[in-house]
XYZ file of C-alpha atoms in Angstrom:
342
model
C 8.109 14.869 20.967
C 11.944 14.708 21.694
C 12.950 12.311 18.990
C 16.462 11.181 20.959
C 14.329 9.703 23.776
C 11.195 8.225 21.737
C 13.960 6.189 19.273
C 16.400 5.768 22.037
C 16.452 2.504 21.430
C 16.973 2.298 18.181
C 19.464 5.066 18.260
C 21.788 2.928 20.567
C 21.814 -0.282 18.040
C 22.735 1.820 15.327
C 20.112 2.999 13.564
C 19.804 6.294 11.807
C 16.463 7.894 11.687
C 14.379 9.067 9.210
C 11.172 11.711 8.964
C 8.973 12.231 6.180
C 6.038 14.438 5.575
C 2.882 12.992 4.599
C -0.406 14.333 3.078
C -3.872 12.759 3.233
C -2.807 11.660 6.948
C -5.159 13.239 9.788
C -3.203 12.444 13.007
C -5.681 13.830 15.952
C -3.819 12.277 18.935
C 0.102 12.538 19.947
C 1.118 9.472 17.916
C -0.368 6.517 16.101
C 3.025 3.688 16.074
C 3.176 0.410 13.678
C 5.403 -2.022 14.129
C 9.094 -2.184 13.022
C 9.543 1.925 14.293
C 7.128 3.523 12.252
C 5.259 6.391 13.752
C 3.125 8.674 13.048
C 2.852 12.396 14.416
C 0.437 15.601 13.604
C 1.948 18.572 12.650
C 4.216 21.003 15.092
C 4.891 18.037 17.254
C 7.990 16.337 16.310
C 10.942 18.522 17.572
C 13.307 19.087 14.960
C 15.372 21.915 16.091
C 17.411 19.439 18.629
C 18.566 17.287 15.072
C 22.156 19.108 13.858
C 19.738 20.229 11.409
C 22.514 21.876 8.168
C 20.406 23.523 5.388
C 21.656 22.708 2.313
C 23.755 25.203 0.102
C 22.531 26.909 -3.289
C 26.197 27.164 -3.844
C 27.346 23.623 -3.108
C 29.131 21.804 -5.535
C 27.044 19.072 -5.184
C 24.549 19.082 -7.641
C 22.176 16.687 -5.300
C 22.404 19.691 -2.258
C 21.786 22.173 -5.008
C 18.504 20.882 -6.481
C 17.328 19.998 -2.738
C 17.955 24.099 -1.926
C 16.063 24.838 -4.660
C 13.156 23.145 -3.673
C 12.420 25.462 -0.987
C 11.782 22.428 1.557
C 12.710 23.508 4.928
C 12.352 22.516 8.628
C 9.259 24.944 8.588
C 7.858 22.695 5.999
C 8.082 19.719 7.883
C 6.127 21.330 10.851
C 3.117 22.086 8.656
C 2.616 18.422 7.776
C 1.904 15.554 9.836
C 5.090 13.482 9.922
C 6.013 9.732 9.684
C 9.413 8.555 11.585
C 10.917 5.555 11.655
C 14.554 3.797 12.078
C 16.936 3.165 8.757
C 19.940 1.935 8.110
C 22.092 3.026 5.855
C 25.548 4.814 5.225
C 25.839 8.212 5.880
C 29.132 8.957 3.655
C 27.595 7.423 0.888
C 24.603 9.243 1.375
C 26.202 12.590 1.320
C 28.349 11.817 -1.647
C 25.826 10.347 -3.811
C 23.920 12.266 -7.106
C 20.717 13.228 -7.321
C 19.093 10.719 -9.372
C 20.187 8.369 -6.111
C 18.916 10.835 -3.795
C 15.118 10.733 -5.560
C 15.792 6.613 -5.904
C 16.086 6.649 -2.087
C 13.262 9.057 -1.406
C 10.999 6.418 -3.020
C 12.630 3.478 -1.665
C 12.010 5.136 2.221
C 8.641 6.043 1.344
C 7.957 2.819 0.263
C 9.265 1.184 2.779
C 6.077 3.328 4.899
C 3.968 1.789 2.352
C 4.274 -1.331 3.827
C 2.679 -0.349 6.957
C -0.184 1.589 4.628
C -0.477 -1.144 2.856
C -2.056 -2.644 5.997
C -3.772 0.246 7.137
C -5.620 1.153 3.519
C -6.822 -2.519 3.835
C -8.243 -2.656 7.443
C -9.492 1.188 6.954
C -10.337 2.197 3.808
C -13.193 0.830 1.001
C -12.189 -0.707 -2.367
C -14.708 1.793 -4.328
C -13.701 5.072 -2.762
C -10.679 6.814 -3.116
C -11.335 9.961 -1.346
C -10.330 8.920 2.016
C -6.518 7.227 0.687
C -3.605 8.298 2.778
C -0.934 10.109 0.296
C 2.510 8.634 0.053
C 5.600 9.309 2.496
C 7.962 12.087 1.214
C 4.873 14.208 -0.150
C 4.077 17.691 0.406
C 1.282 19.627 0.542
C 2.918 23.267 -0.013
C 4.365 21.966 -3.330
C 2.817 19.197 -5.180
C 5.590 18.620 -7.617
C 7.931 18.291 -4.403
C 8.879 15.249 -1.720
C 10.841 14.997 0.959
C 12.938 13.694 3.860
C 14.443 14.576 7.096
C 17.543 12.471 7.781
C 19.235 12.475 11.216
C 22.730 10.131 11.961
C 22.767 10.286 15.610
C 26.516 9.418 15.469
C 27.136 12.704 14.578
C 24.302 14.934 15.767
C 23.663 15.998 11.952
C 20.348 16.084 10.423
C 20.113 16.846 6.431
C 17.191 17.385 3.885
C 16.733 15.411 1.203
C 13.824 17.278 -1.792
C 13.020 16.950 -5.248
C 10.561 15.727 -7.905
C 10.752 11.841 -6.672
C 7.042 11.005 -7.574
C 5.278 11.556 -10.929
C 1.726 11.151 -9.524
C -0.331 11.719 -6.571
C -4.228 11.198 -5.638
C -5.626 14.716 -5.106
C -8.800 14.258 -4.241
C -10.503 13.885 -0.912
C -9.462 15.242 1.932
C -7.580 11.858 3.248
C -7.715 9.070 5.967
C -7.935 9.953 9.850
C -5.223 7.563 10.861
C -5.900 5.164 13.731
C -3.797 1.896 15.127
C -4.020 -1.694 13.403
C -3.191 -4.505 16.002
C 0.398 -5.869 15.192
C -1.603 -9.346 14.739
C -3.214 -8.111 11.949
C 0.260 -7.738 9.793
C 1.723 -10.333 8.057
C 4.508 -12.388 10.072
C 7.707 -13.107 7.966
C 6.844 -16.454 6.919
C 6.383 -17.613 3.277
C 3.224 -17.080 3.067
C 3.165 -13.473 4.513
C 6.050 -12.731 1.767
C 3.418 -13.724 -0.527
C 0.301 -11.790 1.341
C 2.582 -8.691 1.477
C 2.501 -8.430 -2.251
C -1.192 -8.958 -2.374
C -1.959 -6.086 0.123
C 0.644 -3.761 -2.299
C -1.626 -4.842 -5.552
C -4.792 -4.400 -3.075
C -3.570 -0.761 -2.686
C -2.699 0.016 -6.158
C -6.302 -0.739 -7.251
C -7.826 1.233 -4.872
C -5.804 4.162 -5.933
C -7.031 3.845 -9.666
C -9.734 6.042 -10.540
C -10.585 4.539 -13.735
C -13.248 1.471 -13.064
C -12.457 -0.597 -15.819
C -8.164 -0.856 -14.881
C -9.853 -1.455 -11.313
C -11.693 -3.742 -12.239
C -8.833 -5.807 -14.429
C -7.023 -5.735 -11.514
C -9.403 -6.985 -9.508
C -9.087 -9.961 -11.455
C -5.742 -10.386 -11.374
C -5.050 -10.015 -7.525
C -7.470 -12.834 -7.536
C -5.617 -15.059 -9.870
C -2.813 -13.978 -8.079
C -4.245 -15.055 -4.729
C -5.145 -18.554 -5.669
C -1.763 -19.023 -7.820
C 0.982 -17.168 -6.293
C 3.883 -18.676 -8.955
C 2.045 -19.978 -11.843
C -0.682 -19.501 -14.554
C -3.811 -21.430 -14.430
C -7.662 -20.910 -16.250
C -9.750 -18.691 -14.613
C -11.999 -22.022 -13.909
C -9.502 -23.510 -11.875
C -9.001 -19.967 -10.256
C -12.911 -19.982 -9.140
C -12.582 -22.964 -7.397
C -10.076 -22.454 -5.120
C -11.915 -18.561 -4.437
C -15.063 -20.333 -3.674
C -13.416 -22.990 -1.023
C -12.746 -19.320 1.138
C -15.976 -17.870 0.768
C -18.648 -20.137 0.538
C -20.663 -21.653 3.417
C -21.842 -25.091 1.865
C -22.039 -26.916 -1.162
C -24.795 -24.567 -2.857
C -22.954 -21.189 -2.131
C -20.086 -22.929 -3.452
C -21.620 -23.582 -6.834
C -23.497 -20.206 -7.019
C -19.581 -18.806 -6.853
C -18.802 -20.534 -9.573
C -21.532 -19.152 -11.627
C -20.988 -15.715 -10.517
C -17.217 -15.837 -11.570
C -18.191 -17.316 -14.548
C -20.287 -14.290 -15.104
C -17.429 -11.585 -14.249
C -14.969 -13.965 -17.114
C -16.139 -15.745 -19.973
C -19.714 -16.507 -20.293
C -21.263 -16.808 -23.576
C -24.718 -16.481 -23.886
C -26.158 -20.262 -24.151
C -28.742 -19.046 -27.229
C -26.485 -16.636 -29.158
C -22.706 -17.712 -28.462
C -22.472 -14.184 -27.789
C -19.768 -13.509 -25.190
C -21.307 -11.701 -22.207
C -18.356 -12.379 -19.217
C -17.518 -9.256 -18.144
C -13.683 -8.941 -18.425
C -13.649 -11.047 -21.570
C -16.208 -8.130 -23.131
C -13.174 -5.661 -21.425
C -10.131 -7.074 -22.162
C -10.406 -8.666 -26.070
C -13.563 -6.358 -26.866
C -12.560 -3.023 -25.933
C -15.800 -2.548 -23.460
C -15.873 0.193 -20.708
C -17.138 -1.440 -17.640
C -19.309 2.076 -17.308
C -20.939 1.012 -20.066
C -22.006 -2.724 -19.391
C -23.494 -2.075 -16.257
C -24.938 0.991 -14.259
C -23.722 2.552 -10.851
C -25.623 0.328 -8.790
C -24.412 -2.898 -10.017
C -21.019 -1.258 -10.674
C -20.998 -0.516 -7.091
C -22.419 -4.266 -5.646
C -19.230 -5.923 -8.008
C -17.109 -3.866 -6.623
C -18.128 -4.822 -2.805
C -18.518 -8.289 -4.142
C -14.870 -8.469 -5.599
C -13.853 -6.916 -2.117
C -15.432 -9.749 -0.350
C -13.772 -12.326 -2.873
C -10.595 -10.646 -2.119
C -10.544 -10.440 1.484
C -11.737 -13.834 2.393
C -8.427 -15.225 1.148
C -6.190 -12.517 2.581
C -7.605 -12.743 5.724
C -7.149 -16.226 6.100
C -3.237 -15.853 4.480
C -2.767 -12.692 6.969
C -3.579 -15.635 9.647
C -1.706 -18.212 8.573
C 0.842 -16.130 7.430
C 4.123 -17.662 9.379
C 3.472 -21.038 7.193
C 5.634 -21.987 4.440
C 3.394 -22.438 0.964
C 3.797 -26.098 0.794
C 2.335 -26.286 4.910
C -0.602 -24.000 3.327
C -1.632 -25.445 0.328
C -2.317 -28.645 2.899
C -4.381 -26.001 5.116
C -6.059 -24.537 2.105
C -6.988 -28.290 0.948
C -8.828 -28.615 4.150
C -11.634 -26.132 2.929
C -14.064 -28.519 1.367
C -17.200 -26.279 1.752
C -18.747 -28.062 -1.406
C -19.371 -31.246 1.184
C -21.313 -29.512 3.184
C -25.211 -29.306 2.511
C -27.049 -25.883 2.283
């Protein structure tokens, strides 16, 4: 793939270009694209020897070329991974000038600018209780886990540059990744206030899939929904139920069962003893592990049922997600299941 023609486009507004390696990624056609540019390749098929590629110089005097030498991250490397290109802008002079420290900052930034877009796809494609299959994050490499990287090309000047070094201090390693396919551009969020909002809820959606311990996934399973029914304020986990409910239940008896349920999962105390027996309250101000409380099976069914919980609302915000808050709050008013008989 000839780079110059595929980002033509983009090349003649302005835009410099940027490709990262990726692990975790299986790519098994020529390209899966997002929107906004962002495209995915397998390995060996982006050309990169067309680019003004420069290697960078163990003997520069700039300390930021030196450490990326060191790294041992070269075009080669690139070509073993599948890769993830997209349009940036940004300045070039600055760029070359700039230390280190700025060089990993920017790493980061880029890649997670490509987490936006797998953000969306770890949603759509991948299960809240299984890590295994989780795409890895832009910049990372497979031939040195401690390393991450970037390809850099300013069309301007036919010059393409590496960019390496330790930018991320962890990584999932286990599984063998996510075979990548194509999310309808529908299914993202649109730019209005409420997909601002919906955009952070698919980044916490992402971070608690990528936790391994149960119990932290589990807390923040509970907080993505507080978040979810309360974007800018605090309110009691009773008042957070409620609104939960209106996007999952079917009538006025599912609706009530909800509450009971998310009662259970909070603060419950046992009617008989006063003991407390609400699952994140036992977590949280009792020190419980939630591999304790309950066994793999039920572990398992909370975890599809807090996926459920979760993606009811989403899915709805994902739709509506051109609306300012104020015009959905009046939408989200409108879901009265509790009115409606069983």
């Amino acid at each position: 793939m000839d780079i110059l023609e595929e980002f033509a486009e983009y090349i003649s507004k302005g835009y410099l270009i940027a490709i990262m390696p990726i692990t975790r990624v299986i790519v098994d056609v020529e390209y899966v694209a997002f929107p906004h540019g962002v495209t995915f390749y397998p390995p060996s098929y982006v050309q990169l020897d067309n680019l003004g590629y420069i290697p960078n110089k163990s003997d520069s005097t700039s300390l930021a070329e030196v450490v990326s030498a060191a790294s041992g991250v070269t075009l080669e490397s690139f070509d073993e991974h599948p890769l993830v290109v997209f349009p940036c802008m940004f300045r070039w002079e600055e760029f070359r000038t700039d230390n280190f420290r700025n060089h990993m900052k920017f790493l980061r930034t880029m890649s997670q600018y490509v987490d936006d877009t797998l953000d969306v796809v770890r949603y759509y494609q991948c299960e809240i209780n299984n890590f295994h299959p989780l795409p890895g994050q832009a910049g990372t490499l497979n031939s040195n886990i401690m390393m991450s990287a970037a390809l850099l090309f300013n069309p301007k000047i036919h010059e393409s540059r590496i960019i390496a070094g330790d930018a991320f201090a962890n990584r999932i390693t286990r599984g063998l990744g996510l075979p990548l396919e194509s999310v309808d551009k529908n299914l993202f969020p649109k730019s209005g206030e409420v997909g601002k909002i919906v955009k952070h809820a698919l980044s916490l959606y992402s971070s608690l899939m990528e936790s391994s311990n149960l119990t932290v996934k589990f807390t923040q399973c509970m907080s993505l929904i507080e978040f979810l029914a309360f974007p800018d304020e605090y309110k009691k986990f009773s008042d957070v139920s409620k609104i939960i409910s209106r996007y999952v239940a079917k009538n006025a008896k599912e609706y009530q069962d909800l509450l009971e349920r998310f009662n259970d999962l909070t603060g419950r105390k046992d009617p008989e003893t006063n003991e407390i027996i609400g699952l994140r309250t036992r977590i949280v101000h009792l020190g419980d592990k939630i591999e304790t409380i309950l066994p793999d099976d039920a572990l398992n069914m909370l975890f599809l049922d807090l996926q459920i919980y979760i993606k009811a609302v989403i899915d709805h915000m994902i739709q509506y997600s051109d609306l300012s808050w104020d015009e959905y709050l009046d939408l989200r008013n409108q879901l009265t299941p509790f009115t409606t008989k069983g």
